[in-house]
Amino acid sequence: MRVVTSIMRVQQLLLTRIDGLLKPFGLTFARYEVLVLLSFSRVGALPLSTIGERLQVHPTSVTNAIDRLESAGLVTRTPDDTDRRRTLAVLTDQGRATLAKATGAVTAQQFFLDGLTDDDADALYRMLRGLRFSCGDLAAD
Amino acid sequence: MRVVTSIMRVQQLLLTRIDGLLKPFGLTFARYEVLVLLSFSRVGALPLSTIGERLQVHPTSVTNAIDRLESAGLVTRTPDDTDRRRTLAVLTDQGRATLAKATGAVTAQQFFLDGLTDDDADALYRMLRGLRFSCGDLAAD
DNA sequence: TAAGATTGATGGTTCAATCTTC
DNA sequence: GAAGATTGAACCATCAATCTTA
């Protein structure tokens, strides 16, 4: 049970820390993840439903994130002609540029340097992945 | 970086799962933690500021949680005579009873049985604790 | 009927500002 | 002035209900 509360605390600490790093770019971690996902899709465009599946979040969260990214000019909404129920989120040039800068700021920080070695980080990742599976998370990074 | 996103996912999965277990008792994990903390204090009463420090959350979160716990009749607010700036949250008999039932429901679940051994869980806890320290969390459970 | 997206509601967190009391 | 608690605002997450389209 103490493991559970520890995960909650660490998540909170990491989130506020990362959000602080992303704030100068007008981003939060949630929106940053969307940009990263779009940049991985080499077309730079993805249906909102796909974004929700990959990030394991509710459709409402995707709509909210895209709303704000669109307001900031980092993403545009485009109808999908093959299936007109779908809406595509398209990464703009400005979105790609700010993503590059934001990634630089995030990766410049070393969150684990003080406490963990590379081997420990790897072991930690594998245990967390095991937890995700046992909680019913089918998506593996 | 994948460790960070994994922590976020696991936290989300665990939270929705635990919240689901606590819902029949009219509780959430945040409010459950407050009740647990109060029950540990053998007087069953704690200043709101102390609750915030122990749980590492903002004063606003404590006010919010106590508001709802008080509405449910699980806690009462009492002024502190020694320092009248402070407000004491007092665990009621009903609060103690629902806490007992809720704890039974939570501990009946084994979140890690599928994926982790006891040794792994212990190693996981120690690594998470290391992360907390390197993030500036001085409170150790 | 079902899938994709949106809106409105609720609960959680934080911050900024305020009010009372030390 | 500083500490403790509260209020109002902002953001992120969920669910329930709705609307359009397959």
PDB file of N, CA and C (backbone and C1' of nucleotides) in Angstrom, chain C residues 2-22:
ATOM      1  P    DA C   2     -25.244  -1.681 -30.644  1.00  0.00           P
ATOM      2  O5'  DA C   2     -24.044  -0.892 -31.351  1.00  0.00           O
ATOM      3  C5'  DA C   2     -23.397  -1.500 -32.467  1.00  0.00           C
ATOM      4  C4'  DA C   2     -22.368  -0.533 -33.051  1.00  0.00           C
ATOM      5  C3'  DA C   2     -21.434   0.079 -32.009  1.00  0.00           C
ATOM      6  O3'  DA C   2     -20.105   0.050 -32.506  1.00  0.00           O
ATOM      7  C1'  DA C   2     -22.458   1.796 -33.276  1.00  0.00           C
ATOM      8  P    DA C   3     -18.862   0.444 -31.587  1.00  0.00           P
ATOM      9  O5'  DA C   3     -18.211   1.687 -32.354  1.00  0.00           O
ATOM     10  C5'  DA C   3     -18.006   1.608 -33.758  1.00  0.00           C
ATOM     11  C4'  DA C   3     -17.517   2.948 -34.285  1.00  0.00           C
ATOM     12  C3'  DA C   3     -16.499   3.639 -33.373  1.00  0.00           C
ATOM     13  O3'  DA C   3     -15.501   4.248 -34.168  1.00  0.00           O
ATOM     14  C1'  DA C   3     -18.391   5.029 -33.649  1.00  0.00           C
ATOM     15  P    DG C   4     -14.245   4.991 -33.512  1.00  0.00           P
ATOM     16  O5'  DG C   4     -14.610   6.538 -33.612  1.00  0.00           O
ATOM     17  C5'  DG C   4     -14.639   7.151 -34.883  1.00  0.00           C
ATOM     18  C4'  DG C   4     -14.913   8.631 -34.760  1.00  0.00           C
ATOM     19  C3'  DG C   4     -14.030   9.338 -33.728  1.00  0.00           C
ATOM     20  O3'  DG C   4     -13.480  10.513 -34.308  1.00  0.00           O
ATOM     21  C1'  DG C   4     -16.326   9.745 -33.259  1.00  0.00           C
ATOM     22  P    DA C   5     -12.447  11.429 -33.510  1.00  0.00           P
ATOM     23  O5'  DA C   5     -13.361  12.578 -32.889  1.00  0.00           O
ATOM     24  C5'  DA C   5     -14.037  13.477 -33.760  1.00  0.00           C
ATOM     25  C4'  DA C   5     -15.025  14.315 -32.977  1.00  0.00           C
ATOM     26  C3'  DA C   5     -14.416  15.154 -31.852  1.00  0.00           C
ATOM     27  O3'  DA C   5     -14.488  16.533 -32.215  1.00  0.00           O
ATOM     28  C1'  DA C   5     -16.488  14.101 -31.221  1.00  0.00           C
ATOM     29  P    DT C   6     -13.917  17.672 -31.229  1.00  0.00           P
ATOM     30  O5'  DT C   6     -15.215  18.124 -30.398  1.00  0.00           O
ATOM     31  C5'  DT C   6     -16.371  18.543 -31.102  1.00  0.00           C
ATOM     32  C4'  DT C   6     -17.542  18.688 -30.157  1.00  0.00           C
ATOM     33  C3'  DT C   6     -17.285  19.600 -28.949  1.00  0.00           C
ATOM     34  O3'  DT C   6     -18.065  20.773 -29.056  1.00  0.00           O
ATOM     35  C1'  DT C   6     -18.441  17.590 -28.344  1.00  0.00           C
ATOM     36  P    DT C   7     -17.840  21.974 -28.026  1.00  0.00           P
ATOM     37  O5'  DT C   7     -18.926  21.670 -26.891  1.00  0.00           O
ATOM     38  C5'  DT C   7     -20.303  21.637 -27.230  1.00  0.00           C
ATOM     39  C4'  DT C   7     -21.136  21.280 -26.011  1.00  0.00           C
ATOM     40  C3'  DT C   7     -20.837  22.112 -24.752  1.00  0.00           C
ATOM     41  O3'  DT C   7     -22.034  22.660 -24.237  1.00  0.00           O
ATOM     42  C1'  DT C   7     -20.809  19.795 -24.254  1.00  0.00           C
ATOM     43  P    DG C   8     -22.031  23.695 -23.010  1.00  0.00           P
ATOM     44  O5'  DG C   8     -22.359  22.767 -21.750  1.00  0.00           O
ATOM     45  C5'  DG C   8     -23.536  21.976 -21.745  1.00  0.00           C
ATOM     46  C4'  DG C   8     -23.681  21.250 -20.414  1.00  0.00           C
ATOM     47  C3'  DG C   8     -23.259  22.059 -19.187  1.00  0.00           C
ATOM     48  O3'  DG C   8     -24.138  21.782 -18.092  1.00  0.00           O
ATOM     49  C1'  DG C   8     -21.960  20.105 -19.302  1.00  0.00           C
ATOM     50  P    DA C   9     -23.951  22.549 -16.677  1.00  0.00           P
ATOM     51  O5'  DA C   9     -23.409  21.390 -15.708  1.00  0.00           O
ATOM     52  C5'  DA C   9     -24.214  20.234 -15.464  1.00  0.00           C
ATOM     53  C4'  DA C   9     -23.408  19.159 -14.736  1.00  0.00           C
ATOM     54  C3'  DA C   9     -22.737  19.648 -13.443  1.00  0.00           C
ATOM     55  O3'  DA C   9     -23.284  18.967 -12.317  1.00  0.00           O
ATOM     56  C1'  DA C   9     -21.228  18.377 -14.793  1.00  0.00           C
ATOM     57  P    DT C  10     -22.758  19.374 -10.844  1.00  0.00           P
ATOM     58  O5'  DT C  10     -21.489  18.427 -10.585  1.00  0.00           O
ATOM     59  C5'  DT C  10     -21.643  17.015 -10.644  1.00  0.00           C
ATOM     60  C4'  DT C  10     -20.334  16.334 -10.281  1.00  0.00           C
ATOM     61  C3'  DT C  10     -19.617  16.936  -9.065  1.00  0.00           C
ATOM     62  O3'  DT C  10     -19.227  15.900  -8.166  1.00  0.00           O
ATOM     63  C1'  DT C  10     -18.125  16.784 -10.872  1.00  0.00           C
ATOM     64  P    DG C  11     -18.661  16.261  -6.710  1.00  0.00           P
ATOM     65  O5'  DG C  11     -17.112  15.861  -6.804  1.00  0.00           O
ATOM     66  C5'  DG C  11     -16.749  14.558  -7.215  1.00  0.00           C
ATOM     67  C4'  DG C  11     -15.232  14.460  -7.310  1.00  0.00           C
ATOM     68  C3'  DG C  11     -14.493  15.219  -6.202  1.00  0.00           C
ATOM     69  O3'  DG C  11     -13.444  14.425  -5.644  1.00  0.00           O
ATOM     70  C1'  DG C  11     -13.744  15.961  -8.323  1.00  0.00           C
ATOM     71  P    DG C  12     -12.569  14.976  -4.457  1.00  0.00           P
ATOM     72  O5'  DG C  12     -11.169  15.355  -5.138  1.00  0.00           O
ATOM     73  C5'  DG C  12     -10.345  14.321  -5.672  1.00  0.00           C
ATOM     74  C4'  DG C  12      -9.234  14.923  -6.518  1.00  0.00           C
ATOM     75  C3'  DG C  12      -8.412  15.997  -5.818  1.00  0.00           C
ATOM     76  O3'  DG C  12      -7.303  15.416  -5.134  1.00  0.00           O
ATOM     77  C1'  DG C  12      -8.935  16.627  -8.067  1.00  0.00           C
ATOM     78  P    DT C  13      -6.477  16.354  -4.138  1.00  0.00           P
ATOM     79  O5'  DT C  13      -5.647  17.347  -5.062  1.00  0.00           O
ATOM     80  C5'  DT C  13      -4.565  16.856  -5.862  1.00  0.00           C
ATOM     81  C4'  DT C  13      -4.071  17.946  -6.810  1.00  0.00           C
ATOM     82  C3'  DT C  13      -3.605  19.221  -6.137  1.00  0.00           C
ATOM     83  O3'  DT C  13      -2.244  19.115  -5.712  1.00  0.00           O
ATOM     84  C1'  DT C  13      -4.888  19.704  -8.098  1.00  0.00           C
ATOM     85  P    DT C  14      -1.637  20.228  -4.727  1.00  0.00           P
ATOM     86  O5'  DT C  14      -1.500  21.527  -5.649  1.00  0.00           O
ATOM     87  C5'  DT C  14      -0.565  21.545  -6.723  1.00  0.00           C
ATOM     88  C4'  DT C  14      -0.774  22.790  -7.584  1.00  0.00           C
ATOM     89  C3'  DT C  14      -0.475  24.107  -6.868  1.00  0.00           C
ATOM     90  O3'  DT C  14       0.846  24.535  -7.173  1.00  0.00           O
ATOM     91  C1'  DT C  14      -2.549  24.219  -8.093  1.00  0.00           C
ATOM     92  P    DC C  15       1.467  25.806  -6.357  1.00  0.00           P
ATOM     93  O5'  DC C  15       0.700  27.098  -6.932  1.00  0.00           O
ATOM     94  C5'  DC C  15       0.797  27.421  -8.322  1.00  0.00           C
ATOM     95  C4'  DC C  15       0.028  28.707  -8.627  1.00  0.00           C
ATOM     96  C3'  DC C  15       0.416  29.897  -7.744  1.00  0.00           C
ATOM     97  O3'  DC C  15       0.657  31.049  -8.548  1.00  0.00           O
ATOM     98  C1'  DC C  15      -1.924  29.522  -7.631  1.00  0.00           C
ATOM     99  P    DA C  16       1.238  32.389  -7.867  1.00  0.00           P
ATOM    100  O5'  DA C  16      -0.056  33.289  -7.633  1.00  0.00           O
ATOM    101  C5'  DA C  16      -0.880  33.653  -8.726  1.00  0.00           C
ATOM    102  C4'  DA C  16      -1.991  34.589  -8.263  1.00  0.00           C
ATOM    103  C3'  DA C  16      -1.525  35.679  -7.292  1.00  0.00           C
ATOM    104  O3'  DA C  16      -2.169  36.911  -7.611  1.00  0.00           O
ATOM    105  C1'  DA C  16      -3.204  34.354  -6.266  1.00  0.00           C
ATOM    106  P    DA C  17      -1.892  38.236  -6.710  1.00  0.00           P
ATOM    107  O5'  DA C  17      -3.172  38.290  -5.749  1.00  0.00           O
ATOM    108  C5'  DA C  17      -4.462  38.181  -6.328  1.00  0.00           C
ATOM    109  C4'  DA C  17      -5.527  38.219  -5.243  1.00  0.00           C
ATOM    110  C3'  DA C  17      -5.278  39.247  -4.130  1.00  0.00           C
ATOM    111  O3'  DA C  17      -6.476  39.951  -3.848  1.00  0.00           O
ATOM    112  C1'  DA C  17      -5.589  37.116  -3.181  1.00  0.00           C
ATOM    113  P    DT C  18      -6.517  41.099  -2.669  1.00  0.00           P
ATOM    114  O5'  DT C  18      -7.272  40.372  -1.462  1.00  0.00           O
ATOM    115  C5'  DT C  18      -8.552  39.803  -1.680  1.00  0.00           C
ATOM    116  C4'  DT C  18      -9.061  39.147  -0.403  1.00  0.00           C
ATOM    117  C3'  DT C  18      -8.926  40.031   0.855  1.00  0.00           C
ATOM    118  O3'  DT C  18     -10.145  40.059   1.567  1.00  0.00           O
ATOM    119  C1'  DT C  18      -7.996  37.880   1.234  1.00  0.00           C
ATOM    120  P    DC C  19     -10.382  41.156   2.792  1.00  0.00           P
ATOM    121  O5'  DC C  19     -11.211  40.323   3.878  1.00  0.00           O
ATOM    122  C5'  DC C  19     -11.255  38.891   3.773  1.00  0.00           C
ATOM    123  C4'  DC C  19     -11.136  38.269   5.148  1.00  0.00           C
ATOM    124  C3'  DC C  19     -10.912  39.260   6.300  1.00  0.00           C
ATOM    125  O3'  DC C  19     -11.696  38.890   7.421  1.00  0.00           O
ATOM    126  C1'  DC C  19      -9.145  37.683   6.235  1.00  0.00           C
ATOM    127  P    DT C  20     -11.687  39.849   8.795  1.00  0.00           P
ATOM    128  O5'  DT C  20     -11.105  38.838   9.892  1.00  0.00           O
ATOM    129  C5'  DT C  20     -11.599  37.500   9.946  1.00  0.00           C
ATOM    130  C4'  DT C  20     -10.637  36.621  10.721  1.00  0.00           C
ATOM    131  C3'  DT C  20     -10.247  37.163  12.096  1.00  0.00           C
ATOM    132  O3'  DT C  20     -10.453  36.158  13.086  1.00  0.00           O
ATOM    133  C1'  DT C  20      -8.319  36.532  10.873  1.00  0.00           C
ATOM    134  P    DT C  21     -10.345  36.583  14.673  1.00  0.00           P
ATOM    135  O5'  DT C  21      -8.859  36.118  15.045  1.00  0.00           O
ATOM    136  C5'  DT C  21      -8.503  34.750  14.879  1.00  0.00           C
ATOM    137  C4'  DT C  21      -7.000  34.579  15.007  1.00  0.00           C
ATOM    138  C3'  DT C  21      -6.390  35.143  16.301  1.00  0.00           C
ATOM    139  O3'  DT C  21      -5.713  34.110  16.997  1.00  0.00           O
ATOM    140  C1'  DT C  21      -5.117  35.764  14.404  1.00  0.00           C
ATOM    141  P    DC C  22      -5.102  34.384  18.452  1.00  0.00           P
ATOM    142  O5'  DC C  22      -3.526  34.481  18.231  1.00  0.00           O
ATOM    143  C5'  DC C  22      -2.773  33.284  18.082  1.00  0.00           C
ATOM    144  C4'  DC C  22      -1.401  33.590  17.518  1.00  0.00           C
ATOM    145  C3'  DC C  22      -0.432  34.243  18.504  1.00  0.00           C
ATOM    146  O3'  DC C  22       0.556  33.315  18.917  1.00  0.00           O
ATOM    147  C1'  DC C  22      -0.369  35.308  16.348  1.00  0.00           C
TER     148       DC C  22
END
